[in-house]
Coordinates of C-alpha atoms in Angstrom, one line a residue:
Chain Y
X107 CA 10.3 22.8 -17.3
X108 CA 13.4 21.0 -18.6
X109 CA 15.7 19.5 -16.0
X110 CA 19.4 19.5 -17.0
X111 CA 22.3 17.4 -15.8
X112 CA 23.4 20.2 -13.4
X113 CA 20.0 20.2 -11.8
X114 CA 20.2 16.5 -11.3
X115 CA 23.6 16.9 -9.7
X116 CA 22.3 19.5 -7.4
X117 CA 19.2 17.6 -6.3
X118 CA 21.1 14.4 -5.9
X119 CA 23.5 16.2 -3.6
X120 CA 20.6 17.7 -1.6
X121 CA 19.1 14.2 -1.3
X122 CA 22.5 12.7 -0.3
X123 CA 22.1 10.2 -3.2
X124 CA 25.0 9.0 -5.2
X125 CA 24.0 9.1 -8.9
X126 CA 26.7 7.8 -11.3
X127 CA 27.7 10.4 -13.9
X128 CA 26.7 8.0 -16.6
X129 CA 23.1 8.0 -15.3
X130 CA 22.6 11.7 -15.1
X131 CA 21.6 12.4 -18.7
X132 CA 19.0 9.7 -18.7
X133 CA 17.6 10.8 -15.4
X134 CA 17.5 14.4 -16.6
X135 CA 15.5 13.4 -19.6
X136 CA 13.1 11.1 -17.5
X137 CA 12.5 13.8 -14.9
X138 CA 12.0 16.4 -17.6
X139 CA 9.3 14.1 -19.1
X140 CA 7.6 13.6 -15.8
X141 CA 7.6 17.3 -14.9
X142 CA 6.5 18.2 -18.4
X143 CA 3.5 16.0 -17.8
X144 CA 2.9 17.6 -14.3
X145 CA 2.9 21.1 -15.9
X146 CA -0.8 20.4 -16.7
X147 CA -1.6 21.5 -13.2
X148 CA -0.8 25.1 -14.2
X149 CA -4.1 25.1 -16.1
X150 CA -6.1 24.4 -12.8
X151 CA -7.4 27.6 -11.3
X152 CA -6.5 27.5 -7.6
X153 CA -7.0 31.2 -6.8
X154 CA -8.0 31.6 -3.1
X155 CA -7.8 27.8 -2.4
X156 CA -6.1 26.9 0.9
X157 CA -3.6 24.1 0.5
X158 CA -4.7 20.8 1.9
X159 CA -1.9 19.2 3.8
X160 CA -3.9 16.5 5.6
X161 CA -7.1 14.7 5.1
X162 CA -7.0 13.4 8.7
X163 CA -10.3 13.8 10.4
X164 CA -8.8 14.7 13.7
X165 CA -6.8 17.7 15.1
X166 CA -3.3 16.6 16.2
X167 CA -3.8 15.3 19.7
X168 CA -1.8 16.5 22.7
X169 CA -0.4 14.3 25.4
X170 CA 1.2 15.0 28.7
X171 CA 4.9 15.9 28.3
X172 CA 6.3 13.0 30.2
X173 CA 8.6 10.1 29.6
X174 CA 6.6 7.0 28.5
X175 CA 9.3 4.5 27.8
X176 CA 13.1 4.0 28.1
X177 CA 15.8 1.5 29.1
X178 CA 15.7 -0.1 25.6
X179 CA 19.0 1.1 24.3
X180 CA 20.0 -2.4 23.3
X181 CA 16.9 -2.8 21.1
X182 CA 17.3 0.6 19.5
X183 CA 20.9 -0.2 18.7
X184 CA 20.3 -3.7 17.6
X185 CA 20.3 -2.9 13.9
X186 CA 23.1 -0.3 13.9
X187 CA 25.1 -1.1 10.7
X188 CA 28.3 0.3 12.1
X189 CA 27.9 -1.6 15.4
X190 CA 27.0 0.0 18.7
X191 CA 29.2 1.3 21.6
X192 CA 27.7 1.1 25.1
X193 CA 28.4 3.4 28.1
X194 CA 28.7 0.3 30.2
X195 CA 28.9 -2.9 28.3
X196 CA 27.8 -4.8 31.4
X197 CA 24.6 -2.8 31.6
X198 CA 23.6 -2.0 28.0
X199 CA 20.2 -0.6 29.2
X200 CA 22.0 2.5 30.5
X201 CA 22.6 3.7 27.0
X202 CA 25.0 3.7 24.1
X203 CA 25.9 5.2 20.8
X204 CA 25.6 4.7 17.0
X205 CA 28.9 4.9 15.3
X206 CA 29.8 6.9 12.2
X207 CA 33.0 7.5 10.3
X208 CA 35.4 9.9 12.0
X209 CA 34.2 13.5 11.3
X210 CA 36.8 15.5 13.2
X211 CA 40.6 15.3 13.0
Chain S
X50 CA -14.4 -31.9 3.3
X51 CA -12.9 -29.5 0.6
X52 CA -9.2 -28.8 0.7
X53 CA -8.2 -26.6 3.6
X54 CA -6.6 -24.1 1.3
X55 CA -9.9 -23.6 -0.5
X56 CA -11.7 -22.3 2.6
X57 CA -12.6 -18.6 3.0
X58 CA -11.9 -16.9 6.3
X59 CA -15.5 -17.2 7.3
X60 CA -15.4 -21.0 6.4
X61 CA -12.2 -21.4 8.5
X62 CA -13.9 -19.8 11.5
X63 CA -16.8 -22.2 11.2
X64 CA -14.6 -25.3 10.6
X65 CA -12.4 -24.5 13.6
X66 CA -15.4 -23.8 15.8
X67 CA -17.0 -27.1 14.9
X68 CA -13.7 -28.9 15.6
X69 CA -13.4 -30.1 11.9
X70 CA -9.8 -28.9 11.6
X71 CA -7.1 -27.3 13.7
X72 CA -5.0 -24.1 13.3
X73 CA -1.9 -26.3 12.9
X74 CA -3.5 -28.3 10.1
X75 CA -4.5 -25.1 8.4
X76 CA -1.0 -23.6 8.7
X77 CA 0.6 -26.8 7.4
X78 CA -1.8 -26.9 4.4
X79 CA -1.1 -23.3 3.4
X80 CA 2.7 -23.6 4.1
X81 CA 2.8 -26.6 1.8
X82 CA 1.0 -24.7 -0.9
X83 CA 3.4 -21.8 -0.5
X84 CA 6.2 -24.2 -1.2
X85 CA 4.4 -25.7 -4.3
X86 CA 3.9 -22.2 -5.8
X87 CA 7.2 -20.7 -4.7
X88 CA 7.8 -19.9 -8.4
X89 CA 5.3 -17.0 -8.2
X90 CA 7.8 -15.3 -5.8
X91 CA 4.9 -14.0 -3.7
X92 CA 6.8 -14.2 -0.5
X93 CA 10.1 -12.5 0.4
X94 CA 10.3 -14.4 3.7
X95 CA 8.3 -17.5 4.6
X96 CA 8.0 -18.0 8.3
X97 CA 7.0 -21.7 8.8
X98 CA 8.4 -22.0 12.3
X99 CA 6.7 -18.9 13.5
X100 CA 3.4 -20.0 11.8
X101 CA 3.4 -23.4 13.5
X102 CA 4.3 -21.9 16.9
X103 CA 1.5 -19.4 16.5
X104 CA -0.9 -22.1 15.3
X105 CA -0.1 -24.4 18.3
X106 CA -0.7 -21.5 20.6
X107 CA -3.9 -20.7 18.8
X108 CA -5.2 -24.3 19.2
X109 CA -4.3 -24.1 22.9
X110 CA -6.3 -20.9 23.3
X111 CA -9.3 -22.4 21.6
X112 CA -9.1 -25.5 23.8
X113 CA -9.2 -23.2 26.8
X114 CA -12.3 -21.4 25.4
X115 CA -10.3 -18.2 24.7
X116 CA -10.7 -18.1 20.9
X117 CA -10.4 -14.6 19.3
X118 CA -12.4 -13.5 16.3
X119 CA -9.7 -14.6 13.8
X120 CA -8.5 -17.5 15.9
X121 CA -6.4 -19.9 13.8
X122 CA -6.7 -18.0 10.5
X123 CA -3.4 -18.1 8.6
X124 CA -2.5 -14.8 7.0
X125 CA 0.2 -13.3 4.7
X126 CA 1.7 -10.0 5.7
X127 CA 3.0 -7.4 3.3
X128 CA 6.7 -7.0 4.0
X129 CA 6.1 -3.3 4.8
X130 CA 4.6 -4.1 8.2
X131 CA 7.3 -4.4 10.9
X132 CA 7.2 -7.8 12.5
X133 CA 9.1 -8.2 15.7
X134 CA 12.0 -10.6 15.3
X135 CA 11.1 -11.3 11.6
X136 CA 13.1 -9.6 8.9
X137 CA 11.1 -6.7 7.3
X138 CA 12.6 -5.5 4.0
X139 CA 10.1 -3.1 2.3
X140 CA 11.5 -5.1 -0.8
X141 CA 14.6 -2.9 -0.6
X142 CA 18.3 -3.7 -0.5
X143 CA 18.7 -0.9 2.1
X144 CA 16.5 -3.0 4.6
X145 CA 17.6 -6.4 3.4
X146 CA 18.8 -7.5 6.9
X147 CA 16.5 -5.3 9.0
X148 CA 15.0 -7.2 11.9
X149 CA 12.5 -4.9 13.7
X150 CA 12.6 -4.8 17.5
X151 CA 8.8 -4.1 17.5
X152 CA 5.6 -5.1 15.9
X153 CA 3.3 -2.9 13.8
X154 CA 0.0 -2.0 15.5
X155 CA -2.0 -3.6 12.6
X156 CA -0.2 -6.9 12.7
X157 CA -0.3 -6.9 16.5
X158 CA -4.0 -6.4 16.3
X159 CA -4.3 -9.4 14.0
X160 CA -2.2 -11.6 16.3
X161 CA -4.3 -10.5 19.3
X162 CA -7.4 -11.6 17.3
X163 CA -5.8 -15.1 17.0
X164 CA -4.4 -15.0 13.4
X165 CA -1.3 -16.9 12.4
X166 CA 1.5 -15.4 10.2
X167 CA 2.5 -17.5 7.2
X168 CA 5.2 -15.1 5.9
X169 CA 6.0 -11.7 4.5
X170 CA 4.9 -10.9 1.0
X171 CA 6.7 -9.3 -1.8
X172 CA 6.0 -5.7 -3.0
X173 CA 7.3 -2.9 -5.1
X174 CA 10.3 -1.4 -3.3
X175 CA 9.0 0.9 -0.5
X176 CA 5.5 0.3 -2.1
X177 CA 6.5 2.5 -5.1
X178 CA 5.1 0.9 -8.1
X179 CA 2.1 -0.6 -9.9
X180 CA 3.5 -3.8 -11.2
X181 CA 5.7 -5.4 -8.4
X182 CA 8.6 -5.1 -10.9
X183 CA 10.6 -2.8 -8.6
X184 CA 11.2 -5.3 -5.8
X185 CA 14.9 -5.9 -4.9
X186 CA 13.8 -9.5 -4.4
X187 CA 12.5 -10.0 -7.9
X188 CA 9.1 -9.6 -9.6
X189 CA 6.0 -11.4 -8.5
X190 CA 4.1 -13.4 -11.1
X191 CA 0.3 -13.1 -11.4
X192 CA -1.3 -16.6 -11.1
X193 CA -3.6 -15.6 -14.0
X194 CA -2.5 -15.8 -17.6
X195 CA -4.2 -14.7 -20.8
X196 CA -6.1 -17.5 -22.6
X197 CA -3.8 -19.2 -25.0
X198 CA -0.8 -17.0 -24.1
X199 CA 1.8 -18.3 -21.7
X200 CA 3.5 -15.0 -21.0
X201 CA 3.9 -14.1 -17.3
X202 CA 1.7 -11.2 -16.2
X203 CA 2.3 -8.7 -13.4
X204 CA 0.1 -9.0 -10.3
X205 CA -0.2 -5.2 -10.0
X206 CA 1.4 -3.3 -7.2
X207 CA 2.6 -2.3 -4.9
X208 CA 1.0 -5.1 -2.8
X209 CA 1.5 -7.6 -5.6
X210 CA 2.8 -10.5 -3.4
X211 CA -0.2 -10.3 -1.0
X212 CA -2.6 -10.3 -3.9
X213 CA -0.9 -13.2 -5.7
X214 CA -0.7 -15.2 -2.5
X215 CA -4.5 -14.9 -1.9
X216 CA -5.3 -15.4 -5.6
X217 CA -3.2 -18.6 -5.7
X218 CA -4.8 -19.9 -2.4
X219 CA -1.6 -19.8 -0.5
X220 CA -3.4 -17.7 2.1
X221 CA -7.1 -17.0 2.6
X222 CA -6.3 -13.3 3.4
X223 CA -3.4 -10.9 3.5
X224 CA -2.5 -7.4 4.5
X225 CA -1.7 -4.6 2.1
X226 CA -1.1 -0.9 2.1
X227 CA -2.6 1.6 -0.3
X228 CA -1.0 5.0 -1.1
X229 CA -2.4 5.6 -4.6
X230 CA -4.1 2.2 -5.4
X231 CA -1.6 -0.4 -4.0
X232 CA -4.4 -2.6 -2.6
X233 CA -7.2 -2.0 -5.1
X234 CA -5.2 -2.3 -8.4
X235 CA -3.5 -5.6 -7.5
X236 CA -6.8 -7.0 -6.2
X237 CA -8.3 -6.1 -9.6
X238 CA -5.4 -7.7 -11.5
X239 CA -5.5 -10.9 -9.5
X240 CA -9.3 -11.4 -9.3
X241 CA -9.7 -10.9 -5.6
X242 CA -11.2 -8.4 -3.2
X243 CA -9.0 -5.5 -1.8
X244 CA -10.2 -2.9 0.7
X245 CA -8.5 0.5 1.3
X246 CA -10.1 1.9 4.5
X247 CA -10.5 5.6 5.2
X248 CA -7.3 7.4 6.1
X249 CA -7.0 7.1 9.8
X250 CA -9.1 3.9 10.2
X251 CA -6.0 1.7 10.7
X252 CA -2.9 2.8 12.6
X253 CA 0.2 3.5 10.5
X254 CA 2.5 2.8 13.4
X255 CA 5.2 0.3 12.5
X256 CA 4.4 0.4 8.8
X257 CA 7.4 1.5 6.7
X258 CA 6.4 5.0 5.6
X259 CA 6.2 6.0 2.0
X260 CA 3.8 9.0 1.8
X261 CA 2.4 9.6 5.2
X262 CA -0.6 11.7 4.3
X263 CA -1.8 8.9 1.9
X264 CA -0.6 5.6 3.3
X265 CA -3.3 3.3 4.7
X266 CA -3.3 -0.4 5.6
X267 CA -6.1 -2.7 4.4
X268 CA -7.0 -6.3 3.8
X269 CA -7.1 -8.7 0.8
X270 CA -9.3 -11.7 0.7
X271 CA -11.4 -13.8 -1.7
X272 CA -14.8 -12.5 -0.5
X273 CA -16.1 -9.1 0.5
X274 CA -17.2 -10.5 3.9
X275 CA -13.7 -11.8 4.6
X276 CA -12.2 -8.4 4.0
X277 CA -14.7 -7.0 6.5
X278 CA -13.7 -9.7 9.1
X279 CA -10.0 -8.8 8.6
X280 CA -10.6 -5.0 8.7
X281 CA -12.6 -5.5 11.9
X282 CA -9.4 -6.8 13.6
X283 CA -6.9 -4.4 11.9
X284 CA -8.8 -1.2 12.6
X285 CA -9.0 1.0 15.7
X286 CA -7.5 4.0 17.4
X287 CA -3.8 3.9 18.3
X288 CA -2.3 6.8 20.3
X289 CA 1.1 6.0 18.7
X290 CA -0.3 7.3 15.3
X291 CA -1.4 10.9 15.7
X292 CA -3.5 10.6 12.5
X293 CA -5.3 7.5 13.7
X294 CA -9.0 8.4 14.3
X295 CA -10.2 8.1 17.9
X296 CA -13.6 6.7 16.8
X297 CA -15.3 3.4 17.4
X298 CA -15.0 0.6 14.9
X299 CA -18.4 -0.5 13.6
X300 CA -19.5 -4.1 12.9
X301 CA -18.2 -4.4 9.3
X302 CA -19.4 -8.0 8.8
X303 CA -22.9 -7.0 9.7
X304 CA -22.8 -4.2 7.1
X305 CA -22.2 -6.9 4.4
X306 CA -25.6 -8.4 5.1
X307 CA -27.6 -5.2 4.3
X308 CA -29.4 -4.6 1.0
X309 CA -28.9 -1.7 -1.4
X310 CA -32.6 -0.7 -2.0
X311 CA -32.7 3.0 -2.6
X312 CA -28.9 3.4 -2.3
X313 CA -27.7 6.2 -4.5
X314 CA -24.8 5.1 -6.6
X315 CA -22.8 7.9 -8.2
X316 CA -21.4 7.3 -11.6
X317 CA -18.6 10.0 -12.1
X318 CA -18.7 11.1 -15.7
X319 CA -15.0 12.1 -15.7
X320 CA -14.0 8.5 -15.3
X321 CA -15.2 7.7 -18.8
X322 CA -11.8 8.7 -20.1
X323 CA -10.9 9.0 -23.8
X324 CA -9.5 5.7 -25.2
X325 CA -11.0 3.6 -22.4
X326 CA -11.0 -0.1 -23.5
X327 CA -14.5 -1.0 -24.6
X328 CA -14.5 -4.1 -22.3
X329 CA -13.7 -1.9 -19.3
X330 CA -16.6 0.4 -20.3
X331 CA -18.9 -2.6 -20.7
X332 CA -17.8 -4.0 -17.3
X333 CA -18.7 -0.7 -15.7
X334 CA -22.1 -0.5 -17.4
X335 CA -22.8 -4.1 -16.2
X336 CA -21.9 -3.1 -12.7
X337 CA -24.3 -0.2 -12.8
X338 CA -27.1 -2.4 -14.2
X339 CA -26.5 -5.0 -11.5
X340 CA -26.7 -2.5 -8.6
X341 CA -29.8 -1.1 -10.3
X342 CA -31.4 -4.5 -10.5
X343 CA -30.6 -5.0 -6.8
X344 CA -32.6 -1.8 -6.0
X345 CA -30.0 0.9 -6.0
X346 CA -30.5 4.2 -7.9
X347 CA -27.7 5.2 -10.3
X348 CA -26.9 9.0 -10.2
X349 CA -24.8 10.9 -12.7
X350 CA -22.2 12.9 -10.7
X351 CA -19.2 15.0 -11.6
X352 CA -15.7 15.0 -10.1
X353 CA -14.3 17.8 -12.3
X354 CA -10.7 17.6 -11.0
X355 CA -10.3 13.9 -11.7
X356 CA -7.9 14.4 -14.5
X357 CA -5.5 16.5 -12.3
X358 CA -5.3 13.8 -9.5
X359 CA -2.4 11.8 -11.0
X360 CA -0.2 14.8 -11.6
X361 CA -1.0 16.1 -8.1
X362 CA -0.2 12.6 -6.6
X363 CA 3.2 12.6 -8.4
X364 CA 4.1 15.8 -6.5
X365 CA 2.7 15.0 -3.1
X366 CA 3.8 11.4 -2.9
X367 CA 7.4 11.9 -4.0
X368 CA 7.7 14.9 -1.7
X369 CA 6.6 12.9 1.3
X370 CA 8.7 10.0 0.1
X371 CA 11.9 12.1 -0.1
X372 CA 11.3 13.3 3.5
X373 CA 10.4 9.9 4.9
X374 CA 13.3 8.1 3.2
X375 CA 15.8 10.6 4.5
X376 CA 16.1 8.3 7.6
X377 CA 17.9 5.7 5.6
X378 CA 21.4 7.1 6.1
X379 CA 23.5 4.0 7.0
X380 CA 23.8 5.1 10.6
X381 CA 21.0 3.7 12.8
X382 CA 19.7 0.7 10.8
X383 CA 19.8 -0.8 7.3
X384 CA 22.6 -1.0 4.8
X385 CA 25.8 1.0 5.2
X386 CA 28.3 1.5 2.3
X387 CA 31.5 3.1 3.6
X388 CA 32.9 6.3 2.0
X389 CA 35.8 8.6 2.4
X390 CA 33.9 10.7 4.9
X391 CA 30.4 10.9 6.5
X392 CA 28.9 12.7 3.5
X393 CA 30.1 10.1 1.0
X394 CA 29.0 7.3 3.3
X395 CA 25.4 8.7 3.2
X396 CA 25.5 9.1 -0.6
X397 CA 27.1 5.7 -1.2
X398 CA 24.6 4.0 1.2
X399 CA 21.6 5.6 -0.4
X400 CA 22.9 5.3 -4.0
X401 CA 23.5 1.5 -3.5
X402 CA 20.6 0.8 -1.2
X403 CA 17.7 2.2 -3.2
X404 CA 16.6 0.9 -6.6
X405 CA 15.9 3.0 -9.7
X406 CA 12.3 3.8 -9.1
X407 CA 12.9 4.8 -5.5
X408 CA 15.9 7.0 -6.5
X409 CA 13.8 8.6 -9.2
X410 CA 11.0 9.5 -6.7
X411 CA 13.4 10.8 -4.1
X412 CA 14.9 13.1 -6.7
X413 CA 11.4 14.2 -7.8
X414 CA 10.5 14.9 -4.2
X415 CA 13.7 16.7 -3.4
X416 CA 13.2 18.9 -6.5
X417 CA 9.6 19.9 -5.8
X418 CA 10.5 20.8 -2.2
X419 CA 13.7 22.6 -3.1
X420 CA 14.1 26.4 -2.7
X421 CA 12.4 28.3 -5.5
X422 CA 10.2 25.4 -6.6
X423 CA 8.1 24.8 -3.5
X424 CA 5.2 27.2 -4.3
X425 CA 5.2 26.2 -8.0
X426 CA 4.9 22.5 -7.3
X427 CA 4.2 21.4 -3.8
X428 CA 1.9 24.3 -2.7
X429 CA 0.1 24.1 -6.1
X430 CA -0.4 20.4 -5.6
X431 CA -1.9 20.8 -2.2
X432 CA -4.3 23.4 -3.5
X433 CA -5.4 21.0 -6.3
X434 CA -5.7 18.3 -3.7
X435 CA -8.1 20.5 -1.8
X436 CA -10.2 20.8 -5.0
X437 CA -10.1 17.1 -5.5
X438 CA -11.4 16.5 -2.0
X439 CA -14.1 19.1 -2.5
X440 CA -15.3 17.4 -5.6
X441 CA -15.9 14.2 -3.6
X442 CA -17.7 16.2 -0.8
X443 CA -20.0 17.7 -3.4
X444 CA -20.6 14.4 -5.2
X445 CA -21.5 12.8 -1.9
X446 CA -24.3 15.4 -1.4
X447 CA -26.0 13.6 -4.3
X448 CA -25.1 10.0 -3.8
X449 CA -24.0 7.5 -1.1
X450 CA -21.3 5.6 -2.9
X451 CA -19.4 5.8 -6.2
X452 CA -18.9 3.0 -8.7
X453 CA -16.0 3.1 -11.2
X454 CA -13.6 0.6 -12.8
X455 CA -10.6 -0.1 -10.6
X456 CA -8.0 0.1 -13.4
X457 CA -7.9 1.2 -17.0
X458 CA -6.6 -2.3 -18.2
X459 CA -6.4 -5.9 -17.0
X460 CA -3.0 -7.2 -15.9
X461 CA -0.2 -6.6 -18.4
X462 CA 2.9 -8.6 -19.2
X463 CA 6.1 -8.0 -17.4
X464 CA 8.0 -5.3 -19.2
X465 CA 5.0 -4.1 -21.3
X466 CA 4.8 -0.7 -19.7
X467 CA 8.3 -0.2 -18.5
X468 CA 9.6 2.1 -21.2
X469 CA 8.1 5.3 -19.9
X470 CA 7.4 6.1 -16.2
X471 CA 4.3 8.2 -17.0
X472 CA 2.6 5.3 -18.9
X473 CA 3.1 3.1 -15.8
X474 CA 1.8 5.9 -13.5
X475 CA -1.5 6.0 -15.6
X476 CA -2.4 2.6 -14.1
X477 CA -3.5 4.4 -11.0
X478 CA -5.8 6.8 -12.8
X479 CA -9.0 5.5 -11.1
X480 CA -7.6 4.8 -7.7
X481 CA -5.5 7.9 -6.9
X482 CA -8.4 10.4 -6.6
X483 CA -10.0 8.6 -3.6
X484 CA -6.5 8.3 -2.0
X485 CA -5.9 12.0 -2.4
X486 CA -9.2 12.6 -0.5
X487 CA -8.5 9.9 2.1
X488 CA -11.7 8.0 1.3
X489 CA -12.4 4.3 1.6
X490 CA -12.5 2.2 -1.5
X491 CA -12.8 -1.4 -2.4
X492 CA -12.0 -3.4 -5.5
X493 CA -13.9 -6.6 -6.3
X494 CA -13.9 -8.9 -9.4
X495 CA -16.5 -7.7 -11.9
X496 CA -15.9 -10.3 -14.6
X497 CA -13.3 -11.5 -17.1
X498 CA -11.8 -9.7 -20.0
X499 CA -12.1 -11.1 -23.6
X500 CA -8.7 -12.9 -23.1
X501 CA -9.8 -14.4 -19.7
X502 CA -8.3 -12.0 -17.2
X503 CA -10.0 -10.6 -14.1
X504 CA -11.3 -7.1 -14.2
X505 CA -12.1 -5.1 -11.1
X506 CA -14.9 -2.7 -10.1
X507 CA -14.3 -0.1 -7.5
X508 CA -16.7 1.4 -5.0
X509 CA -15.7 4.5 -3.1
X510 CA -17.5 5.8 0.0
X511 CA -17.6 8.8 2.3
X512 CA -14.9 9.1 5.0
X513 CA -15.4 6.5 7.7
X514 CA -18.4 5.0 5.9
X515 CA -16.8 1.6 5.0
X516 CA -20.1 0.1 6.0
X517 CA -21.9 1.5 2.9
X518 CA -18.9 0.5 0.7
X519 CA -19.1 -3.1 2.1
X520 CA -22.9 -3.2 1.7
X521 CA -22.8 -2.1 -1.9
X522 CA -19.8 -4.4 -2.6
X523 CA -21.6 -7.4 -1.1
X524 CA -24.6 -6.8 -3.3
X525 CA -22.4 -6.4 -6.4
X526 CA -20.4 -9.5 -5.5
X527 CA -23.6 -11.5 -5.3
X528 CA -24.9 -10.2 -8.6
X529 CA -21.5 -10.8 -10.4
X530 CA -21.2 -14.4 -9.0
X531 CA -17.5 -14.3 -10.1
X532 CA -16.2 -17.7 -8.8
X533 CA -13.2 -17.3 -11.2
X534 CA -10.0 -19.1 -10.4
X535 CA -6.6 -18.9 -12.2
X536 CA -6.0 -22.0 -14.3
X537 CA -3.6 -24.3 -12.4
X538 CA -4.3 -22.7 -9.0

C-alpha cells in the first residue's frame, strides 16, 4: 500500500505533529517501504482467530471507588510548561490550573 | 583486594558484609570510573551527590544492623524510570527538563533493598531503537571494538547506556526496559547478561510508556546470578499497575544453583534463518552442545509464525506508541513550543520535541489506527499475535526452555544500518517473538565473533518461569566460561 504526501499530511494532522513540507515526500516513501514490508501479514491465515490484545496473566482488577490521594496540586503542576495558576496562591494544595493559549475570543 | 569496580553484585554483598569496604567507597570508585569513561556517553545525567547521600545512608543502615538485600550496591538506572527529584528525559528533547514528582515502583523497590543510584543512563529516544543512535543526548559508544579496527560500534538499544555502563565496569548492574529486545540485544552487543522478565513480573508504574502491552523492566549485570539478585528486588505485585501480576516472587538466586539434568531445551527450527552468519549458527550449535554435555536434552521444536513476528510488532508497538505519546502536548509537562493557537501549539511542540524515529513511529501508529485501516492492520496484527503466542504454548508442551541466538549479528558500526528503517528493525528478529508472547528471556555471552566481538545466546521460558531460564542460563554461563572484557576497560 503506497502512502502519498496527502496521506502523510492527513495522519500528521491526526497525530498533532508538525511535519515540514520538505520532509513529507521522504516520509511518504519511508512509510510506503515499511508498510510494503508489513503487507506480508496478509499471507497469514487468521480465519477464526480472536485478536490478542494483552498477554497479561490477570483479569483487570477492581478496586473500591473511593478517593485514595489528593492535596498534591503543587506537585502535579510543578512541570507545567506554561506555568500554573492557583485558586489560592497562599494555599496551593487547594488546587490550580494548567495554562494554555487563549482558545476563546 | 581487587579493584572495587571489578566486583560483581554478589562480591559486593560479601565484601560489605565482611566490612572490607563501604557503600561510600564503592559509590566513589564507580563515580570516578564514570568520569574517566564519560566519552562513551553512557549516562545522560550523573547523580554523584544523590549517590553519596544514598551511600552514606546505606552505611548507616548497615551499622544499625538493618542491611537490605542490595545494601550499598551502586546501580545505573535507565533514564526511562522516573526518579523523584532527578531529571528523567526518556532521551527526548520533549522531556529534556522534566523532573518527576514521584519515583517508579521498580526503582523504589531497588532503593528499599538498599541500592545506590549512580546516574541515569542513555537510551534510544522513548526506547525506540536498536542502536542507541536516536537519543537526543547523542549516541552511546560500545566499549567493545573489532580487532584491529578502531571504528566506534553501537552498544545496541534501546537500553544501550545501561549495557555500556555495565560492560565498561562503571556500574555492576543496571536497569533496562525491553519492548522488543531492548534489554537482550544490547546485552548481547556488550558482552553482558540481560534479563527480560515475564510481562507483569515487574511493575510498569513510573516507567515512561512506549508500548504498554509489551514494555517490561529488567536487569543488566555481568553474571546470571547478579541479574537474579537484581530481579529479586525489582519484581513484585504493584496495585498501581493493573497488569502487574499478583503472584509471589520466587527465590531467583536459588534457581541459579540448580542443574539442567533432563531439562528439555527446545531448538526452534524457524530461527535458522536464510543468510544467517555462519559464526552465529556455530555459536548456537555450541550452546546446544554445552547444554547437552551438562545433561539437558535438546528437542527440535517449531514456532511456525516466527517470520511474521517483526511485521506484527511494527504494527502493535507503533499503535500503542502513538496513543501513549499523545500525552506530550505541551500543556502539563515537558517542552512547549508556542503557536498561533492551541492546535498549532500542540503541533509545534510535538514536531520540535520528538526526534525522527519517534515521529515516524507516531505516524505509523496513527495510520494503522485510523478509520478504514484499523481492521486491515491493527486487528490483523492482534490475530497474528495470538498465533505467535499459541506457537510458544505448543512448543512448551514439548520442552522447558528455548535456546536461540540473541541477535543475527554482533555489534555494528554507527551508521552502518541507518539507510533503511527495515534493515535496522531486523536486528530484533530473534527477540521480538518472545516479547509478543510476554515470555521471559535472557541473553548471556556465548563467545566472541571472528573479529573479537561478543555474541549473545538467548534462553526463553514459559510465562512466570524465570527460574528455569535462570537455571539453564547459569549452566550455560558455566560451560561458556566467557570472562571476556572490552580492551581498555
